[in-house]
Coordinates of C-alpha atoms in Angstrom, one line a residue:
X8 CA -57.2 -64.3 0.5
X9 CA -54.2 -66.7 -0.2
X10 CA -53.2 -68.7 2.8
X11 CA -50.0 -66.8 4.4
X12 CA -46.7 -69.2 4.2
X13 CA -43.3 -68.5 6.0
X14 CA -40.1 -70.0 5.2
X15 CA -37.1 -69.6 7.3
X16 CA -34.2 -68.8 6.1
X17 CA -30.6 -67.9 7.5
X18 CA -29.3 -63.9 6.7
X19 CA -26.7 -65.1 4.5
X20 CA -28.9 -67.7 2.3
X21 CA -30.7 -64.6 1.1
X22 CA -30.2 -63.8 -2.2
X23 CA -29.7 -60.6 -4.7
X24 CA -34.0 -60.8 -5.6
X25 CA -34.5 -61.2 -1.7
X26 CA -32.4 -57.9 -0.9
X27 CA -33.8 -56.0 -3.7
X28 CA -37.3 -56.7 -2.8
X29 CA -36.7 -55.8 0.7
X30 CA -35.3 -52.5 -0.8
X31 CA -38.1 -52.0 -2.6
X32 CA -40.6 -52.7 0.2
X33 CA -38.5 -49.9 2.1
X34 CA -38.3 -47.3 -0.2
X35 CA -42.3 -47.9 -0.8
X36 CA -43.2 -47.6 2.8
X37 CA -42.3 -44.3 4.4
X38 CA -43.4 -46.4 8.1
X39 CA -40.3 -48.7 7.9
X40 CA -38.2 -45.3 7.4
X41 CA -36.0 -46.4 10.9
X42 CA -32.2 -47.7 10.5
X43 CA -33.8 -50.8 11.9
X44 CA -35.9 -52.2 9.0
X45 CA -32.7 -51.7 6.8
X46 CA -31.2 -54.7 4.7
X47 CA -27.3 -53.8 6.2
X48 CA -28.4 -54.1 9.7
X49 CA -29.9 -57.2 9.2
X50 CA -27.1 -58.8 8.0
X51 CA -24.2 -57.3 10.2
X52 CA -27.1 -58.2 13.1
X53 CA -28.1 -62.0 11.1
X54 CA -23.9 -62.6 12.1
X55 CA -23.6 -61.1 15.3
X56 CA -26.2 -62.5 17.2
X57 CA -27.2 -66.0 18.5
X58 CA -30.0 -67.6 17.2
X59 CA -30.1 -65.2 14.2
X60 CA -33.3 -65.8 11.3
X61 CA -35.2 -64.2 9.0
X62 CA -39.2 -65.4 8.3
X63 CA -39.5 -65.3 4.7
X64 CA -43.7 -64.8 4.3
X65 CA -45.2 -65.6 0.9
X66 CA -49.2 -65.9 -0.7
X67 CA -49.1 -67.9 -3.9
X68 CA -45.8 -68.2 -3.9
X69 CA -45.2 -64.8 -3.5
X70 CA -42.9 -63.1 -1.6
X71 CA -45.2 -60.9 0.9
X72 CA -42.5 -60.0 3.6
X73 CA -39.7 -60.6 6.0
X74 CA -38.8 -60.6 9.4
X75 CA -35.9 -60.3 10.9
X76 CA -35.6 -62.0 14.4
X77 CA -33.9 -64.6 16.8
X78 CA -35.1 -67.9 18.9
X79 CA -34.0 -68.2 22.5
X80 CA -35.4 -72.0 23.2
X81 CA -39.2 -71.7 22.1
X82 CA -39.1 -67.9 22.6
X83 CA -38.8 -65.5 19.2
X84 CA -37.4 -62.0 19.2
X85 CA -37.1 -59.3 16.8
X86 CA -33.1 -59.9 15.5
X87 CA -30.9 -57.5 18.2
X88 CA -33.2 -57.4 20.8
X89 CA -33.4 -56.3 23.4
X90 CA -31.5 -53.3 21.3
X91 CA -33.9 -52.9 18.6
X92 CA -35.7 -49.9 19.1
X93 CA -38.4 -50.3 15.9
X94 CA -39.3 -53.7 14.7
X95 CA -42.0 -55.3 12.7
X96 CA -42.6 -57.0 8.8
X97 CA -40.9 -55.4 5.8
X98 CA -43.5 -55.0 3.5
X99 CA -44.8 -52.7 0.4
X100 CA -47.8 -50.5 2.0
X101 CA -50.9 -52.5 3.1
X102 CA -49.3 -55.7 2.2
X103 CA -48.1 -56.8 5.8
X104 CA -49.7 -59.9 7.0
X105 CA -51.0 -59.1 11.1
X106 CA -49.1 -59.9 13.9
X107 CA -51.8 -61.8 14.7
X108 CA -52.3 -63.8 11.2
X109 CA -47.8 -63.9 11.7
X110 CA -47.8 -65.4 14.9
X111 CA -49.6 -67.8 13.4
X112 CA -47.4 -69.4 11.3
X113 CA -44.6 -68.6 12.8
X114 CA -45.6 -71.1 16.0
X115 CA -43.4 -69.8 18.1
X116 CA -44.9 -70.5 22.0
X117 CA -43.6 -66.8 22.7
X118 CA -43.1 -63.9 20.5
X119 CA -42.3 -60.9 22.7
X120 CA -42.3 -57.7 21.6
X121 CA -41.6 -54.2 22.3
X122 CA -41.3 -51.7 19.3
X123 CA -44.1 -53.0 16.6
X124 CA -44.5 -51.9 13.6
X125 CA -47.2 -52.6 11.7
X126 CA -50.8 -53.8 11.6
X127 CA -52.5 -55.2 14.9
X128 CA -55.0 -55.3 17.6
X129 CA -52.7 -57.4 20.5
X130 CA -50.6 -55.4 22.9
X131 CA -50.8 -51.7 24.0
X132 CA -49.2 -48.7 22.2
X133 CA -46.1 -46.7 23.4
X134 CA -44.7 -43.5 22.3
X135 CA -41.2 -43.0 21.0
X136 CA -40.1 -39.0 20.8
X137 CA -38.8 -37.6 17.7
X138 CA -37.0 -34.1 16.6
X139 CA -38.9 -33.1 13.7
X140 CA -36.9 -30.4 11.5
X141 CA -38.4 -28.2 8.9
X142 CA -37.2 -25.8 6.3
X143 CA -35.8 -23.6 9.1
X144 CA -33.4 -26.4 10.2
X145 CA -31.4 -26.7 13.9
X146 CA -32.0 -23.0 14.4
X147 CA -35.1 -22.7 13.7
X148 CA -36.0 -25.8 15.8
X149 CA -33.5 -24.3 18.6
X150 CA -35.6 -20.7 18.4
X151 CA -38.8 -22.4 18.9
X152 CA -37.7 -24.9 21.5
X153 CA -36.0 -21.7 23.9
X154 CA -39.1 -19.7 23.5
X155 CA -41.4 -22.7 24.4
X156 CA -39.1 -23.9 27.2
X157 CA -36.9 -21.2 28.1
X158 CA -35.9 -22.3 31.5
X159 CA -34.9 -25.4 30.4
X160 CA -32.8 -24.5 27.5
X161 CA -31.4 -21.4 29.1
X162 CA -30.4 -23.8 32.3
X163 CA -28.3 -25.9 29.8
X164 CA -26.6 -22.8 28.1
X165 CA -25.6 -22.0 32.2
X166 CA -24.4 -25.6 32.1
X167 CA -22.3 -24.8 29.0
X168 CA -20.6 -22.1 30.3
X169 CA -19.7 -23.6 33.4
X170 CA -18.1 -26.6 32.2
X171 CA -16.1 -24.5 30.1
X172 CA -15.2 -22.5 33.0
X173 CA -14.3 -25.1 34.9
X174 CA -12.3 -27.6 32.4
X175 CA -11.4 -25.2 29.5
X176 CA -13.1 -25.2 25.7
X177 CA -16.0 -27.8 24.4
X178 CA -15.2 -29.6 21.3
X179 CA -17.6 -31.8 19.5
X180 CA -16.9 -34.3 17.0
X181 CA -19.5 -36.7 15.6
X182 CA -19.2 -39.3 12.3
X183 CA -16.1 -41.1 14.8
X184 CA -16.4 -45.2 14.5
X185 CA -13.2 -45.8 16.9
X186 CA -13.6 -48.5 18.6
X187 CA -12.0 -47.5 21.9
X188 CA -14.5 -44.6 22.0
X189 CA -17.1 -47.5 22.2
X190 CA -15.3 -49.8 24.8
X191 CA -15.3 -46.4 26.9
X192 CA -19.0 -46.1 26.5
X193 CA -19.8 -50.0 27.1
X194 CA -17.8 -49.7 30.5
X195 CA -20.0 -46.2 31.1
X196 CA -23.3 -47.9 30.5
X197 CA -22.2 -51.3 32.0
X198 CA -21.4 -49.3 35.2
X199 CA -24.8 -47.7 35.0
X200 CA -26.2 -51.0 35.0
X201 CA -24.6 -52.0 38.0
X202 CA -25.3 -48.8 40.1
X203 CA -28.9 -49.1 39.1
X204 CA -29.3 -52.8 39.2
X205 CA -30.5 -53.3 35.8
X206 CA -29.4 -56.4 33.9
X207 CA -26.1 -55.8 32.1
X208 CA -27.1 -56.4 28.5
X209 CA -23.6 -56.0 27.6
X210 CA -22.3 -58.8 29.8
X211 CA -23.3 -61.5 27.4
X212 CA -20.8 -60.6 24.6
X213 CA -22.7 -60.7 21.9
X214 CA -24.4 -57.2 21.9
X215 CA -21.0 -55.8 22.4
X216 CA -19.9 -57.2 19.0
X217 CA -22.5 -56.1 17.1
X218 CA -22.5 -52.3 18.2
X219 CA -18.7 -53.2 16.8
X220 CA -19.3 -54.5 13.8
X221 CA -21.9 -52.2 12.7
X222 CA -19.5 -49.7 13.7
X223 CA -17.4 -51.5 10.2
X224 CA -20.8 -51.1 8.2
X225 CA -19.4 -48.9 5.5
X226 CA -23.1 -49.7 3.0
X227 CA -24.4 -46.5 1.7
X228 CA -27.8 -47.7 3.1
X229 CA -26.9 -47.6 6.7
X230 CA -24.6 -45.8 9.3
X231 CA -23.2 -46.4 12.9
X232 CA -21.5 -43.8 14.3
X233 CA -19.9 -42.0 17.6
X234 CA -20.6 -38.4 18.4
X235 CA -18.1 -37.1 21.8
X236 CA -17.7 -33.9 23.8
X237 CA -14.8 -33.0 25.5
X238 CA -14.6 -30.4 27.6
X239 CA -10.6 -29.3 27.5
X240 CA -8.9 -32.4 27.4
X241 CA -11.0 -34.3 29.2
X242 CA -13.6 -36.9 27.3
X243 CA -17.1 -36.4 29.1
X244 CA -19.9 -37.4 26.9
X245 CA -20.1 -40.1 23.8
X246 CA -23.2 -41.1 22.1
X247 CA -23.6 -44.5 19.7
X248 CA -26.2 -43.4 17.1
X249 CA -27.5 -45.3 13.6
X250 CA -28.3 -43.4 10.8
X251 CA -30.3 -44.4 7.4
X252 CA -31.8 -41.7 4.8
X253 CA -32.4 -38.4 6.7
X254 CA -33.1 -40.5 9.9
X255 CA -30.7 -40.3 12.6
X256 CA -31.7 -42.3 16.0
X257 CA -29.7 -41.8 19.3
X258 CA -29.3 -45.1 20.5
X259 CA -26.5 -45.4 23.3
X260 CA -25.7 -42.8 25.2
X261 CA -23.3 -41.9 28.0
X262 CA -21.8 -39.6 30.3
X263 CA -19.3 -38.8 33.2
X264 CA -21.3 -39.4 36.3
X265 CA -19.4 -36.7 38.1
X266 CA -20.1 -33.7 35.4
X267 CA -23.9 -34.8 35.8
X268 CA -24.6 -31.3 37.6
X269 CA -23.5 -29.8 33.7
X270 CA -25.7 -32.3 31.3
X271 CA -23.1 -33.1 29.2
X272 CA -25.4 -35.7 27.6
X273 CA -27.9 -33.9 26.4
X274 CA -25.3 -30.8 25.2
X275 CA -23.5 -33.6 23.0
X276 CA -27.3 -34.1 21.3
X277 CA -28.0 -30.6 20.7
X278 CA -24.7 -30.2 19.2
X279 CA -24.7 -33.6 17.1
X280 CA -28.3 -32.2 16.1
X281 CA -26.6 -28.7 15.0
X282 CA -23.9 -30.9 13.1
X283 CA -25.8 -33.9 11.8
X284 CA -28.4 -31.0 10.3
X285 CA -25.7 -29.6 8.0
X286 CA -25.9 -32.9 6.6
X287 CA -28.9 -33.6 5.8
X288 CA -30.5 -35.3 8.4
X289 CA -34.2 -34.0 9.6
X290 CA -35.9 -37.0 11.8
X291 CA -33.9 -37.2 15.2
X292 CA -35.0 -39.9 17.0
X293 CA -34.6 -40.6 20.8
X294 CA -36.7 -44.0 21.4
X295 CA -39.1 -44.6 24.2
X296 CA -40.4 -41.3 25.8
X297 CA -40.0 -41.4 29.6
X298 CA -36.0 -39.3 30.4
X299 CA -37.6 -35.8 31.5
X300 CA -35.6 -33.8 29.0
X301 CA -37.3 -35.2 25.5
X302 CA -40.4 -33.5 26.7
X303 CA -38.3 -30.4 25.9
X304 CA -36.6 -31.4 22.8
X305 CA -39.3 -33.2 21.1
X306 CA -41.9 -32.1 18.5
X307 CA -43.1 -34.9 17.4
X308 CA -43.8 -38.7 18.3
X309 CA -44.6 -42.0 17.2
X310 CA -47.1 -44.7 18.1
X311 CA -45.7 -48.6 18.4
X312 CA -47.2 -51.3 20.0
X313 CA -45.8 -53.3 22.7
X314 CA -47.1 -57.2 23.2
X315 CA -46.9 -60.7 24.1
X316 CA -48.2 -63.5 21.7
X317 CA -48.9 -66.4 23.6
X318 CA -49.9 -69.9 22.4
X319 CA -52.5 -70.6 23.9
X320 CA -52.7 -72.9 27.2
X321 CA -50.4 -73.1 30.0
X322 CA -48.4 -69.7 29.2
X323 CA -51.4 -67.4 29.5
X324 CA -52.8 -69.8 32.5
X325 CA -49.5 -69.0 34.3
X326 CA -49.6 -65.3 33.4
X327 CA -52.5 -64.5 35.0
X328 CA -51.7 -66.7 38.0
X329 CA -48.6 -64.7 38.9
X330 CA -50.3 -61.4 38.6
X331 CA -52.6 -62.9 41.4
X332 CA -49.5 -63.4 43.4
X333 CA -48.4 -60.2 42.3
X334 CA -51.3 -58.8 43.8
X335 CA -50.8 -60.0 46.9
X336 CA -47.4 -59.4 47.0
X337 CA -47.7 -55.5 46.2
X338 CA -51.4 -54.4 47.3
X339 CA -52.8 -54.4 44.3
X340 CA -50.2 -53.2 41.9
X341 CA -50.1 -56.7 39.8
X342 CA -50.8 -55.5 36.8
X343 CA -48.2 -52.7 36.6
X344 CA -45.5 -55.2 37.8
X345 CA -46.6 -57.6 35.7
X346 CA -45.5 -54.5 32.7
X347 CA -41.8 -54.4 34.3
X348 CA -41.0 -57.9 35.3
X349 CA -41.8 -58.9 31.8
X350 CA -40.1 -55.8 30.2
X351 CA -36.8 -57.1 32.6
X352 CA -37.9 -60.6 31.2
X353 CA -37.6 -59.6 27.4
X354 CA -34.2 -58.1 28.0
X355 CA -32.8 -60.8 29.8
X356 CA -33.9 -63.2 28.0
X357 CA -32.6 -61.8 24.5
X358 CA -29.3 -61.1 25.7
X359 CA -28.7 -64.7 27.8
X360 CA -28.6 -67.6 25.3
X361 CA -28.5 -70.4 28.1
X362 CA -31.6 -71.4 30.6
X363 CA -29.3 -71.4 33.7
X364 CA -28.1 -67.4 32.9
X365 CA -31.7 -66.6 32.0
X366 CA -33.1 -67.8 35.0
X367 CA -30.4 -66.2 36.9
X368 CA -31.6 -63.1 35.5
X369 CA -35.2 -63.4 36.2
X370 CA -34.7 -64.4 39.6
X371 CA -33.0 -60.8 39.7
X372 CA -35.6 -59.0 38.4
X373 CA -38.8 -60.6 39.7
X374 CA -36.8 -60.1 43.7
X375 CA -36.0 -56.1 42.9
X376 CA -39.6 -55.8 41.4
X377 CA -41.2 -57.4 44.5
X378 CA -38.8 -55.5 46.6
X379 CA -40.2 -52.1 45.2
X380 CA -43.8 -53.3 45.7
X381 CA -43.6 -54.0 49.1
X382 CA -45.4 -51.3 51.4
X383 CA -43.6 -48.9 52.9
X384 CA -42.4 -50.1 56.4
X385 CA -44.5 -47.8 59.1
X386 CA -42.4 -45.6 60.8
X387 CA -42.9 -45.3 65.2
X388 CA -42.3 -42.1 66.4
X389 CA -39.2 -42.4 68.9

């Protein structure tokens, strides 16, 4: 086989042939179906955020793929992270060159990961959840789900009823882009952040903007978009959402803490489902499994790998020596730290583009991670 090549090239040095290859590669491959592997976010993303590339990879001086991504020092990211849900090569079916055989050229001394795409044997897979629809639509879907799951979705039509009672008629409206819909969520989810002491991805600025400016993206290709619920007057529920083909992925969502006890959340997703449907749309898709209540909406699931390319030498040397400490720190548990200090890590270190805020960051994390490892004090009787 022809040596693999990579050229790197800025978003906006791409030309016309570049953009319509990448089109056809998408089109081609129904595995890069996700509102992240289209050409639109790339470039609203290639302009938004620091450090913004795309690999260009090429055999015989043929264009083989692309990949979107960022640097952060000697680092390399998929572009957006830590707020790219699917990432790996565009490329026609088969074609892809490994992560492994990428890496490679690429050179970068870190390539972290979390979403991949694509063709490898590095990392471990994860799961992200999915409402499949067929011919029979939301209600079908709906019928199936309450029968399955009755307690569940019966519990949430109490919830619907209540809220009503209590602050007057729900409205829904979805396909919004106002912009002061989104500042109210990025203050919601910013204040989750701080309540739950997980690092505040929207203090760095940048990822702010670009949920903004995609919110501008008026390309047939790709959609951003608010869906909100009010409840009377009052505004308690908005969800951020892309949408590409028939695929529409939740991707921010948020809710009045104080109307927790009637899930406005997950009522504005069954009815964005109900309206998005009427539309067209038949893959919903709600990222990483793990929130208790896509067990009951989801039908279907997708496998993604999850990794850490090292060079190798000192980096994997120091990996291993901290899940000894680790170890010792948290009887035992190294390993499974190991998984959320460098999760924490990949966040922080996309969203903070200077050393002394990334190590700020990590000093955060690694001290709430250890924190949570350490046993349980033993309690005296009195």
């Amino acid at each position: 086989m022809t040596s693999l090549k990579v050229d790197i090239a800025a978003t906006e040095t791409l030309g016309d042939a570049d953009w319509a290859i990448w089109r056809a590669m998408l089109e081609a491959n129904p595995a890069l179906a996700s509102p992240y592997f289209r050409p639109e976010f790339a470039r609203v993303a290639g302009g938004a955020c620091p450090g913004a590339a795309v690999a260009v990879f090429s055999r015989g001086g043929e264009t083989v793929g692309f990949f979107p991504h960022q640097r952060r020092g000697g680092a390399m990211q998929p572009l957006a992270a830590p707020m790219n849900d699917y990432h790996g090569i565009i490329a026609f079916p088969g074609e892809a060159p490994s992560l492994e055989e990428a890496a490679e050229v690429l050179g970068a001394a870190r390539l972290n990961l979390t979403a991949w795409v694509g063709p490898t044997g590095l990392g471990e897979d994860r799961r992200t959840a999915q409402v499949e629809l067929d011919d029979s639509g939301y209600d079908g879907w709906y019928a199936e789900r309450r029968t399955s799951f009755g307690k569940f979705f019966k519990d949430k039509e109490r919830a619907r009823r209540s809220m009503e009672a209590e602050l007057g008629p729900l409205r829904v409206e979805h396909g919004l882009r106002d912009a002061a819909l989104l500042d109210w969520l990025i203050d919601l989810k910013r204040d989750q952040y701080r309540r739950t002491g997980r690092h505040d991805i929207f203090a760095c600025g940048w990822t702010a903007d670009l949920l903004h400016a995609l919110l501008k993206e008026e390309g047939e290709g790709l959609g951003a978009s608010l869906a909100a619920l009010w409840a009377g007057d009052r505004l308690t529920a908005v969800e951020y959402a892309l949408h590409a083909g028939d695929q529409y992925h939740f991707w921010f969502p948020g809710y009045e803490p104080s109307l927790a006890r009637c899930s406005p959340g997950i009522l504005l997703s069954l009815d964005t489902m109900r309206l998005a449907s009427a539309h067209g749309y038949r893959t919903f898709d709600f990222g990483f499994e793990g929130e208790h209540y896509k067990k009951y909406f989801c039908n279907g699931f997708k496998v993604v790998r999850e990794a850490v390319v090292l060079k190798p030498g000192l980096g994997a040397t120091m990996s291993q020596a901290a899940v000894g400490a680790l170890n010792l720190a948290g009887s035992g548990r190294g390993e499974q730290l190991r998984t959320s200090v460098r999760r924490r890590w990949a966040a922080i270190e996309a969203c903070e583009t200077t050393p002394a805020a990334r190590m700020k960051g990590a000093m955060q994390a690694a001290g709430a991670a250890l924190a949570k490892a350490r046993p349980s004090a033993i309690r005296l009787p009195a």
